[in-house]
PDB file of C-alpha atoms and ligand atoms in Angstrom:
ATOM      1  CA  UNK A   1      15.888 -10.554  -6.641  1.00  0.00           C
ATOM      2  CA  UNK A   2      13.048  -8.430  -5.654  1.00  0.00           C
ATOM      3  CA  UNK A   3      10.982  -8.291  -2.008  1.00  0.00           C
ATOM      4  CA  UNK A   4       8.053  -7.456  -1.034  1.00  0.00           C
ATOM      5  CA  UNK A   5       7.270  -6.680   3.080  1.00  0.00           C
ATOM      6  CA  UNK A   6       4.324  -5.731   4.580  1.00  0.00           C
ATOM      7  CA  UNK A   7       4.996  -3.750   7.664  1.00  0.00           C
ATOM      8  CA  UNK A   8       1.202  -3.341   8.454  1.00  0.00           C
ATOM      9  CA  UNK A   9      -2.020  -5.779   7.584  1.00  0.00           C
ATOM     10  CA  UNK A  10      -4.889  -3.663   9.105  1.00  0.00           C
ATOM     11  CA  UNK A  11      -7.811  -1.499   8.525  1.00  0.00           C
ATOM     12  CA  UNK A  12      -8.209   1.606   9.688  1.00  0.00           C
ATOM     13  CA  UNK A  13      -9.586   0.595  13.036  1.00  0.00           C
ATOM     14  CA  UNK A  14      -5.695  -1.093  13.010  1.00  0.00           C
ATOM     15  CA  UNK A  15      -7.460  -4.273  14.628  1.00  0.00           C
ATOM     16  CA  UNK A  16      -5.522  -6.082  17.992  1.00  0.00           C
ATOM     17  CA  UNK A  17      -1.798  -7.700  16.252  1.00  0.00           C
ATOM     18  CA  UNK A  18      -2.144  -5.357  13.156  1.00  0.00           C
ATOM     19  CA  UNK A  19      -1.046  -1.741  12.343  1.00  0.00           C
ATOM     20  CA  UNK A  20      -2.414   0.335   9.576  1.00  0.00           C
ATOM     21  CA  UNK A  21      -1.469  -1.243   6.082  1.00  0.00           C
ATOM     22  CA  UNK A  22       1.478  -0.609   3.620  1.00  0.00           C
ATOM     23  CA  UNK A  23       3.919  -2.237   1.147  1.00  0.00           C
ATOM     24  CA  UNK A  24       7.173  -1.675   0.990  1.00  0.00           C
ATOM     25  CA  UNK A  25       8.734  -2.888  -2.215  1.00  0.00           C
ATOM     26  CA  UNK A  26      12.621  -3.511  -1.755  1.00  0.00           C
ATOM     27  CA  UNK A  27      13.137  -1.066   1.192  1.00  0.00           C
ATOM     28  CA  UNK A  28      12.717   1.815  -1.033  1.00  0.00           C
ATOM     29  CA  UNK A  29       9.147   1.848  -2.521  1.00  0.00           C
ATOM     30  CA  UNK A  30       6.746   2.756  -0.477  1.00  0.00           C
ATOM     31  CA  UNK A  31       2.390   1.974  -1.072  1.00  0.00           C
ATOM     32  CA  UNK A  32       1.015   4.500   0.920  1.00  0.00           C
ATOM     33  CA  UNK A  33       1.735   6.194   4.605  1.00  0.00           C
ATOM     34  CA  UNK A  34       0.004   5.292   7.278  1.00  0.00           C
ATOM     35  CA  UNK A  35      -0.421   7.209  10.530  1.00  0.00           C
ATOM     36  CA  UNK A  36       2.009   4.875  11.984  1.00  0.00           C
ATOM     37  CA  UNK A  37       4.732   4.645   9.396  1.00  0.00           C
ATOM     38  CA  UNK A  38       7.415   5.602  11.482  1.00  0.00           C
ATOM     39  CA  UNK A  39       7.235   2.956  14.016  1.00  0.00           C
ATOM     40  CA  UNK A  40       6.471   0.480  11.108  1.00  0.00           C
ATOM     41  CA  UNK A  41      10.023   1.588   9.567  1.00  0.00           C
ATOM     42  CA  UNK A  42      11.615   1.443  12.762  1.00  0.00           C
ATOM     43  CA  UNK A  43      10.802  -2.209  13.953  1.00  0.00           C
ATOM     44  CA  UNK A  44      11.543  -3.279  10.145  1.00  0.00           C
ATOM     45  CA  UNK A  45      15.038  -1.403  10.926  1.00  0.00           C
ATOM     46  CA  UNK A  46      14.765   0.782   7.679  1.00  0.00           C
ATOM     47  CA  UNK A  47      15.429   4.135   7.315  1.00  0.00           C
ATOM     48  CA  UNK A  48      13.020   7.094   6.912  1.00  0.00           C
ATOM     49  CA  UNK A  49      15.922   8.354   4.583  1.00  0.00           C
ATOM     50  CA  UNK A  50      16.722   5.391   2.046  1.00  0.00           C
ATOM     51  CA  UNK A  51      13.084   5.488   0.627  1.00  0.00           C
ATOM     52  CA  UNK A  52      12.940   7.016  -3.019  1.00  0.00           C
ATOM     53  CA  UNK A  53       9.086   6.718  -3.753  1.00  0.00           C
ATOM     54  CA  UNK A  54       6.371   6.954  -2.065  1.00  0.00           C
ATOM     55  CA  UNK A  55       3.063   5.513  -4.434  1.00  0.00           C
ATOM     56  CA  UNK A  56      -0.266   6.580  -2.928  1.00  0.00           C
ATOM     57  CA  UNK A  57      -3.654   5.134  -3.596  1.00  0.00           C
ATOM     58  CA  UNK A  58      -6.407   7.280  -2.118  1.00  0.00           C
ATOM     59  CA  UNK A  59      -6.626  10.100   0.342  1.00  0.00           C
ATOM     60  CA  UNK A  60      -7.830   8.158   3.483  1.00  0.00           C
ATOM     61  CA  UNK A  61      -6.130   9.509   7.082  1.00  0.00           C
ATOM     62  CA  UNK A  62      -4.841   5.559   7.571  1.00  0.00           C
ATOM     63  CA  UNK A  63      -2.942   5.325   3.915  1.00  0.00           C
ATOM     64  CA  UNK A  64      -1.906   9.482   3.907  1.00  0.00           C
ATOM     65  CA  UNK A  65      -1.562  10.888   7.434  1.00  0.00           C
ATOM     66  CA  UNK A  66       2.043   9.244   8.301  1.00  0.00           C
ATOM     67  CA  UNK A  67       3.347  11.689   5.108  1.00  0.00           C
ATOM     68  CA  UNK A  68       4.406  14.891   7.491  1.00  0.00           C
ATOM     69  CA  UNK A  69       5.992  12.125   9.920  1.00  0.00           C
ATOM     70  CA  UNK A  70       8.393  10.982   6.896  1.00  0.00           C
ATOM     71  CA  UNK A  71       8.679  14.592   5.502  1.00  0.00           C
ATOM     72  CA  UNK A  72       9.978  15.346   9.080  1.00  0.00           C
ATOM     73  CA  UNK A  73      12.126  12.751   9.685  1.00  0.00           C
ATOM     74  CA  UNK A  74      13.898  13.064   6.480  1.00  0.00           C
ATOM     75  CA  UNK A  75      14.413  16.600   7.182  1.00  0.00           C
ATOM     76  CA  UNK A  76      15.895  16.736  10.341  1.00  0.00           C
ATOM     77  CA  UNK A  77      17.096  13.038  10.913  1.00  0.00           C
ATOM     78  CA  UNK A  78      17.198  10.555   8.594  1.00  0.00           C
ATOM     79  CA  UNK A  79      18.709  13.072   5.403  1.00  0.00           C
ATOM     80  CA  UNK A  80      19.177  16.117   7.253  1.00  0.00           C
ATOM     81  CA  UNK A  81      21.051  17.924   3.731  1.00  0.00           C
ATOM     82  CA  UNK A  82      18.252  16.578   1.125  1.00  0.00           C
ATOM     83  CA  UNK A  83      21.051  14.161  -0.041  1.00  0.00           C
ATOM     84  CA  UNK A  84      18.134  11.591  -1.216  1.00  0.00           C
ATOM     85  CA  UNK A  85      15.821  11.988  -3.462  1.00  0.00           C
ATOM     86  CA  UNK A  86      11.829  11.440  -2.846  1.00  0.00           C
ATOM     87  CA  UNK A  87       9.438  10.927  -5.466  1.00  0.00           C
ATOM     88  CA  UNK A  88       5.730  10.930  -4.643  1.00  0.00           C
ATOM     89  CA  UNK A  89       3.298   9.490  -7.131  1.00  0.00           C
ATOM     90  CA  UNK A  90      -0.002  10.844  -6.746  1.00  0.00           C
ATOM     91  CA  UNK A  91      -3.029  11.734  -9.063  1.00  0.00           C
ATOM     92  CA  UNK A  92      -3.693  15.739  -9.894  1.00  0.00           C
ATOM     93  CA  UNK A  93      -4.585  17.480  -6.458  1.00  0.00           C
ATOM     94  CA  UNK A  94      -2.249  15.363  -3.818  1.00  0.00           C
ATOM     95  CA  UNK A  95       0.165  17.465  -3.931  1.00  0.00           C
ATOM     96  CA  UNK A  96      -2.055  20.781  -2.420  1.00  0.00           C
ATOM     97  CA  UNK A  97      -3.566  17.519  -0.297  1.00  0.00           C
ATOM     98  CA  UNK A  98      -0.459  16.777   1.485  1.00  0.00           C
ATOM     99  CA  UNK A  99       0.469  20.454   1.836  1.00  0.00           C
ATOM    100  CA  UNK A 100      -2.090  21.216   3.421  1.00  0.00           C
ATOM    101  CA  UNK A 101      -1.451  18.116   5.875  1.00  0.00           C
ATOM    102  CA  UNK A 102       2.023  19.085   6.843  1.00  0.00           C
ATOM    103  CA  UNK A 103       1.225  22.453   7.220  1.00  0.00           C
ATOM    104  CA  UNK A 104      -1.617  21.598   9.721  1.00  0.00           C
ATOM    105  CA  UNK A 105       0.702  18.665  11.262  1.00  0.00           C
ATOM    106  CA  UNK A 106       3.801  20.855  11.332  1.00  0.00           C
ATOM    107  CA  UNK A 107       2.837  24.600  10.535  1.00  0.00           C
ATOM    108  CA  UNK A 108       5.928  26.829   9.287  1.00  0.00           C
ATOM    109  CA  UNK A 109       8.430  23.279   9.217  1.00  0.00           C
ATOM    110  CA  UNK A 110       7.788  21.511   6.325  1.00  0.00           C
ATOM    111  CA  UNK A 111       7.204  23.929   3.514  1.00  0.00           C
ATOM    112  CA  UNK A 112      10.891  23.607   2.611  1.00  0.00           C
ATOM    113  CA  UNK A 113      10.804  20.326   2.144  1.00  0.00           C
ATOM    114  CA  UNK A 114       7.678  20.453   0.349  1.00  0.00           C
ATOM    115  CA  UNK A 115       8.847  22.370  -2.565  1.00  0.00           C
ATOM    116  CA  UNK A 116      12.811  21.216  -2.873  1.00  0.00           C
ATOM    117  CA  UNK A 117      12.765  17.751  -1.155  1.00  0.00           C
ATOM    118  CA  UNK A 118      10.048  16.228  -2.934  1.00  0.00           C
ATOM    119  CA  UNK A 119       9.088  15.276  -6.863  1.00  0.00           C
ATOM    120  CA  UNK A 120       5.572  15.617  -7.577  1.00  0.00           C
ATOM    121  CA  UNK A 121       4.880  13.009 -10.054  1.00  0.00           C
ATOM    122  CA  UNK A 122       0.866  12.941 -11.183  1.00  0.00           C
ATOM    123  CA  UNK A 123       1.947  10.613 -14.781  1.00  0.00           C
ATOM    124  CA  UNK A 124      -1.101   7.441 -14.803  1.00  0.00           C
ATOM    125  CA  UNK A 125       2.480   5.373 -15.843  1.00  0.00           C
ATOM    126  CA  UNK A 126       6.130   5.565 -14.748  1.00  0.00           C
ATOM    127  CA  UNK A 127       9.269   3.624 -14.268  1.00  0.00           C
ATOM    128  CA  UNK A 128      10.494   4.013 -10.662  1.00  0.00           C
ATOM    129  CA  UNK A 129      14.254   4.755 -11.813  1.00  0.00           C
ATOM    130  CA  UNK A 130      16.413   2.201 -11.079  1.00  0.00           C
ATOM    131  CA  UNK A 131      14.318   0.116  -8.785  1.00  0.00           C
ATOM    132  CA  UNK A 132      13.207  -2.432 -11.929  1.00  0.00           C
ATOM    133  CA  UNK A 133       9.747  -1.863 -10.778  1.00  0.00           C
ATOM    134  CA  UNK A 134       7.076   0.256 -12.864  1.00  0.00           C
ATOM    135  CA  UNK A 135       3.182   0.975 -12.775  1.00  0.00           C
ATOM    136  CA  UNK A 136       0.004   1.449 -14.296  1.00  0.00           C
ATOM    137  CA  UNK A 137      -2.313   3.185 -11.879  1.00  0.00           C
ATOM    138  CA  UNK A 138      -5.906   2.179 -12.437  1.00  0.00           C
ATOM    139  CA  UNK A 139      -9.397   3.486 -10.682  1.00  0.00           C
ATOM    140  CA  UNK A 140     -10.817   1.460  -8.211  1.00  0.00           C
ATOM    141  CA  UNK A 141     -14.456   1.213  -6.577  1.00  0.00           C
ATOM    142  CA  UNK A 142     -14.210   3.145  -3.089  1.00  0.00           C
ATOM    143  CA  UNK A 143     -15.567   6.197  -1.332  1.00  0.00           C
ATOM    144  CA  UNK A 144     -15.222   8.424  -3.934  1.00  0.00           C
ATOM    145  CA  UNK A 145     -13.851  11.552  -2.195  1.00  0.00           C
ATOM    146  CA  UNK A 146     -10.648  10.251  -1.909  1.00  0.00           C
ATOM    147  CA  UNK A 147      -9.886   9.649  -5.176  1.00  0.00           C
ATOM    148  CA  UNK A 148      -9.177   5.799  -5.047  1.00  0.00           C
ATOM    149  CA  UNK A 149      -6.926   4.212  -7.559  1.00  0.00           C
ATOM    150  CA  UNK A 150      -4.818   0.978  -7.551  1.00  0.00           C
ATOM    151  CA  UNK A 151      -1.443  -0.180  -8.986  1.00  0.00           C
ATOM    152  CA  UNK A 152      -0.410  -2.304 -11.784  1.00  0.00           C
ATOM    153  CA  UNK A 153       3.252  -3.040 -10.984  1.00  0.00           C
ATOM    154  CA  UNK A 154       5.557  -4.948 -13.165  1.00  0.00           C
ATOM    155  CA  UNK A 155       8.960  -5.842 -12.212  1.00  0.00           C
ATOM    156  CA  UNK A 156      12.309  -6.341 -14.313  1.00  0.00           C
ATOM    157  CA  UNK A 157      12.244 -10.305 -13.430  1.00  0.00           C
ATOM    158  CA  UNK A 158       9.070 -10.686 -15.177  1.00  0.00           C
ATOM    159  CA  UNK A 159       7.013 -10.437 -11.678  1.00  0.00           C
ATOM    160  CA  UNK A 160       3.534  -8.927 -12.069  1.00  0.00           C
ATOM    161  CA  UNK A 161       1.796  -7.296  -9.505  1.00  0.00           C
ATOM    162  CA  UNK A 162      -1.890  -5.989  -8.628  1.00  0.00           C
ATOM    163  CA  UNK A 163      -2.405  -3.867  -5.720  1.00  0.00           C
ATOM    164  CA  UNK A 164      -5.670  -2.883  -5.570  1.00  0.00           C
ATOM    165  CA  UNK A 165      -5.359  -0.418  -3.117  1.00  0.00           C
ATOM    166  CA  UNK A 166      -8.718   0.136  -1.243  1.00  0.00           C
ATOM    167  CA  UNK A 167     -11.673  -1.199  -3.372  1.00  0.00           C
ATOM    168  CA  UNK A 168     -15.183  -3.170  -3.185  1.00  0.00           C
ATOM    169  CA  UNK A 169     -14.884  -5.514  -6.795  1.00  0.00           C
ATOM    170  CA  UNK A 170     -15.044  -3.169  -9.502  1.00  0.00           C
ATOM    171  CA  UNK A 171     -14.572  -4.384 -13.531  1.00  0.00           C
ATOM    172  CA  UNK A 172     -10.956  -2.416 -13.441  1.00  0.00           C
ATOM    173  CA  UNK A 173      -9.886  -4.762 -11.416  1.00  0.00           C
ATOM    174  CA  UNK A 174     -11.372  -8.161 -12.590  1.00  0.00           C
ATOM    175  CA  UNK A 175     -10.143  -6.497 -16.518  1.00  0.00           C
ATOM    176  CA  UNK A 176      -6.434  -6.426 -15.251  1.00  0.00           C
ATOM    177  CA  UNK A 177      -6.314  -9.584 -12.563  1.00  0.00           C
ATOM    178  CA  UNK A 178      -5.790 -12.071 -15.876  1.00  0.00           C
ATOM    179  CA  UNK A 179      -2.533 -12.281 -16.333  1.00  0.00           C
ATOM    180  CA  UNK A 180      -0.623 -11.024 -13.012  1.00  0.00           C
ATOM    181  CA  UNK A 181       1.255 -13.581 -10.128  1.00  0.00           C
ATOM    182  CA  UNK A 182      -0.465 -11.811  -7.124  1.00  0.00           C
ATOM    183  CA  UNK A 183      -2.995  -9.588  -6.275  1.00  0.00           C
ATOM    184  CA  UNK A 184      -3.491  -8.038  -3.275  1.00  0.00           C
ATOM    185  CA  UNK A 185      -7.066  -7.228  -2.161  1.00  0.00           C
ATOM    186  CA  UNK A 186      -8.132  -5.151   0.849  1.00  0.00           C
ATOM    187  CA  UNK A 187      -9.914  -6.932   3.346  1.00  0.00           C
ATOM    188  CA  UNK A 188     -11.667  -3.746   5.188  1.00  0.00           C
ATOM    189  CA  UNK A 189     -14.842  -5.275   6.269  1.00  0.00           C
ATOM    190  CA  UNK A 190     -16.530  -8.651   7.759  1.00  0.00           C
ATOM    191  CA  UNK A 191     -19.889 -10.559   5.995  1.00  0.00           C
ATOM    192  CA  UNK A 192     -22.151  -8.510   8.152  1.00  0.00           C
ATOM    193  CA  UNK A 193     -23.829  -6.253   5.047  1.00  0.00           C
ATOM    194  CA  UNK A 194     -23.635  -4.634   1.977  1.00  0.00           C
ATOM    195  CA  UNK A 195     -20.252  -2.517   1.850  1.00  0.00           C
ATOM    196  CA  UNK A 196     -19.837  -1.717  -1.976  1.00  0.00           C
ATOM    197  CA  UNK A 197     -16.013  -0.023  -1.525  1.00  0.00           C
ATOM    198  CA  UNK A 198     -14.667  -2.661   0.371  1.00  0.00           C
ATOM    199  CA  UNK A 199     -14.095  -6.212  -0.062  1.00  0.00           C
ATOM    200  CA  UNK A 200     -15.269  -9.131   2.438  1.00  0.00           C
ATOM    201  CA  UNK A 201     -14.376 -12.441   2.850  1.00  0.00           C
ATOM    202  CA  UNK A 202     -17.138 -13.665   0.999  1.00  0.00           C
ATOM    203  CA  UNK A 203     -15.866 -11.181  -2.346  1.00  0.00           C
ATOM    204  CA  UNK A 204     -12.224 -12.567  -1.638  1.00  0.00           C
ATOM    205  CA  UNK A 205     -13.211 -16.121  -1.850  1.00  0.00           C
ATOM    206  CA  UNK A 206     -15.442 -15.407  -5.285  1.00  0.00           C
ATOM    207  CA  UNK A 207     -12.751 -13.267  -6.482  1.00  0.00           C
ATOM    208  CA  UNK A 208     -10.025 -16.131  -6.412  1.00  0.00           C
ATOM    209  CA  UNK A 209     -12.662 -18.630  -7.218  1.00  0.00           C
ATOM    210  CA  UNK A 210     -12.768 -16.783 -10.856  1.00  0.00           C
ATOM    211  CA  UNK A 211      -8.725 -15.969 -10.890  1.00  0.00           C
ATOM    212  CA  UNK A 212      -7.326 -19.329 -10.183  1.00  0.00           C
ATOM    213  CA  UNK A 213      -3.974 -18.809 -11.571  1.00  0.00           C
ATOM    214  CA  UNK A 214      -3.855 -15.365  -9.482  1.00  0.00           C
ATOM    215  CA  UNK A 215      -2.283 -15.783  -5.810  1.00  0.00           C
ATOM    216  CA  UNK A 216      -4.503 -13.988  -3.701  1.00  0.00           C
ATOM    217  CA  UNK A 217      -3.202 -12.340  -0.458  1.00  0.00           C
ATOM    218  CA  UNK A 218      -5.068 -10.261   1.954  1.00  0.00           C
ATOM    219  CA  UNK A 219      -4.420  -7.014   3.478  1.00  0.00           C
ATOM    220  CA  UNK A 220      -6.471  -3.867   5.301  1.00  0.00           C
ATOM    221  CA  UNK A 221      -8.078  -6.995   7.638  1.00  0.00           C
ATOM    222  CA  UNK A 222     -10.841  -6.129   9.404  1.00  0.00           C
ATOM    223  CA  UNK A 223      -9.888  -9.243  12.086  1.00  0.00           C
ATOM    224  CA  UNK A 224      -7.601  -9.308  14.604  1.00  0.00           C
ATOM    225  CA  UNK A 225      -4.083 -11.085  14.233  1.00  0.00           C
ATOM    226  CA  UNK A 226      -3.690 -15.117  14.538  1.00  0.00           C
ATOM    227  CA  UNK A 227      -1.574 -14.475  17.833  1.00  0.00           C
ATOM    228  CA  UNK A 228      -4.139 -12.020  19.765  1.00  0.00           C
ATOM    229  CA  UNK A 229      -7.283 -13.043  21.339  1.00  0.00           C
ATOM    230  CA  UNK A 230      -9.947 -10.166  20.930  1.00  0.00           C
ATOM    231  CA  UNK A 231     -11.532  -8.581  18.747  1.00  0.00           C
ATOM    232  CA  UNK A 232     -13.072  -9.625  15.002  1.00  0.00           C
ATOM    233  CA  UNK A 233     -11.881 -13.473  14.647  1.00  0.00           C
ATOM    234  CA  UNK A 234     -10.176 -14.301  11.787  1.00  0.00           C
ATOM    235  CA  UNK A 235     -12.996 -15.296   8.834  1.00  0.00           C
ATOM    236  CA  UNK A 236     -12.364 -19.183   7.708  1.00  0.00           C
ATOM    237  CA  UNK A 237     -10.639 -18.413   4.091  1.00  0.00           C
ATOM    238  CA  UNK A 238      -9.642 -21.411   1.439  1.00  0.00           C
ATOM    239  CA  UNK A 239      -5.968 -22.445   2.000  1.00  0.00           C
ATOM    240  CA  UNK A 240      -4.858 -20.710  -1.100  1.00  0.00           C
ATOM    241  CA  UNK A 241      -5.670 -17.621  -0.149  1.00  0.00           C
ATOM    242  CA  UNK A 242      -3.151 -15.455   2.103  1.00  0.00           C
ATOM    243  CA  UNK A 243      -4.483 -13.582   4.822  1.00  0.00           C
ATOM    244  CA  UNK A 244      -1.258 -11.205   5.717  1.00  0.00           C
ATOM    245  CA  UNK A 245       0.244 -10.569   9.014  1.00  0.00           C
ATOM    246  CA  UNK A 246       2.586  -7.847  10.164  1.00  0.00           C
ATOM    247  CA  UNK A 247       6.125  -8.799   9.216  1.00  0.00           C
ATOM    248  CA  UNK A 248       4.969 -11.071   6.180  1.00  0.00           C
ATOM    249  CA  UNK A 249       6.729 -10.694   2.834  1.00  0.00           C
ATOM    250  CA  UNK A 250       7.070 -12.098  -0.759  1.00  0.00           C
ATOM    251  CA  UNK A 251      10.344 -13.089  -2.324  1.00  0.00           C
ATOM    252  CA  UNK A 252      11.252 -12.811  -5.844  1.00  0.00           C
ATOM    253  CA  UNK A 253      13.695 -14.373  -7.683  1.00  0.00           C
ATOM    254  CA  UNK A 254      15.508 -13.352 -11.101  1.00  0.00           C
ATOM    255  CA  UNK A 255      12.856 -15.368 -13.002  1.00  0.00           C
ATOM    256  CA  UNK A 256       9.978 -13.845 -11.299  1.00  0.00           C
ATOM    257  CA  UNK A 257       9.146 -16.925  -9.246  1.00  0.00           C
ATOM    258  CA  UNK A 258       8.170 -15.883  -6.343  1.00  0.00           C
ATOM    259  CA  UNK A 259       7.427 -17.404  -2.443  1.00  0.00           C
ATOM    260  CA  UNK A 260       5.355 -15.906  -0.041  1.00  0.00           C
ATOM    261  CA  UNK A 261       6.428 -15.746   3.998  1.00  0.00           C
ATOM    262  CA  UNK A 262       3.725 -16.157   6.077  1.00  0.00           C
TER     263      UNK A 262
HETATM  264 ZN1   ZN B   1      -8.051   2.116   4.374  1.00  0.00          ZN
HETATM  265 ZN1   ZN B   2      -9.975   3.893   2.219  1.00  0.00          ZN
END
């Protein structure tokens, strides 16, 4: 058995009914750190301290900028004697990226922590120890400062996964959506223009109009949530796509069949 939540479904504008987006494989695998991870942990009742990796995709303040927060927490609350290891997968120059964050967040407290809490892991590949999960990391199309990549994960059960992290379509993807159960795609913008690194409804529907065997969900929504009232409404999406909502999650079962919760 394998899960799947996802404790935010937003953009970086975290639209009404949404917090910033992450995914949170089994309680212990974390895709990315938002600004507001801690209060995302806390209403999902899980513990700063019982994650073991942390996967990141690009260096954007709403996927990076809840890292100090966790460092913090682990440090003086959550695994106060470094009991539990934490290793961060990140491409070459994350490391001095994050240093530089939690000095600035939390000068003179976290460089400790930094250098003998954490495992720097910059491999393209890995096996996440005994989770049954691995990854590919792939580049994706997005503002290129930050480095964007995505994540091919495969799970012991046979479960394939794409998370495409931030990204407008780009041929990585569409080369490595054949053959996976779900992908996620980032949602970041509405059909109001030409936004090459991010996808919009209208790039969702053509991308699962060409993957039909691929369940698509959507994440980083621009729109508001189904249960607030203001803000972006929710674009009209075919049934068989997913549009995520805070507290939704996928299921996995021994065989890698998996349900969605919506
Ligand atoms: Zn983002
Ligand atoms: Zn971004």
């Amino acid at each position: 058995m394998a899960r799947i939540d996802f404790l935010g479904t937003g953009n970086a504008f975290s639209p009404q009914g949404r917090m910033h987006a992450l995914a949170l494989l089994d309680s212990r695998v974390l895709i990315d750190a938002p600004p507001t991870l801690l209060p995302q942990l806390r209403r999902a009742r899980i513990s700063p301290g019982q994650l073991q990796h942390v996967l990141f995709t690009h260096w954007h303040g709403d996927h990076a900028f809840g890292f100090p927060f966790l460092l913090l927490d682990r440090k003086f609350i959550s695994d106060p004697f470094g009991e539990n290891n934490l290793e961060v997968h990140l491409r070459p120059g994350g490391r001095e990226y994050l240093s530089v964050l939690c000095e600035m967040g939390f000068p003179g407290s976290l460089g400790d922590s930094l250098d003998s809490r954490v495992e720097w892991n910059e491999k393209e590949t890995a096996t996440l120890g005994e989770t049954g999960w691995g990854y590919e990391r792939f580049p994706v199309h997005h503002t290129p400062e930050t480095d964007p990549h995505g994540y091919e994960l495969v799970h012991e059960s046979g479960f394939r996964l794409l998370h495409c992290g931030d990204s407008g379509p780009c041929p990585e993807i569409e080369n490595r959506a054949n053959g996976v159960d779900v992908a996620i795609l980032e949602m970041g913008v509405p059909d109001i223009g030409e936004f090459p690194h991010h996808h919009r409804p209208s790039d969702v529907i053509s991308f699962s109009e060409r993957f039909p065997d691929v369940k698509v969900l959507v994440t980083h929504n621009f729109a508001r949530s189904p249960n607030c009232e203001t803000g972006f409404e929710i674009p009209e999406l075919p049934s068989r796509i997913v549009q995520l909502n805070d507290g939704d999650s996928i299921d996995i079962d021994d065989n890698g069949i998996f349900i969605v919760n919506n």
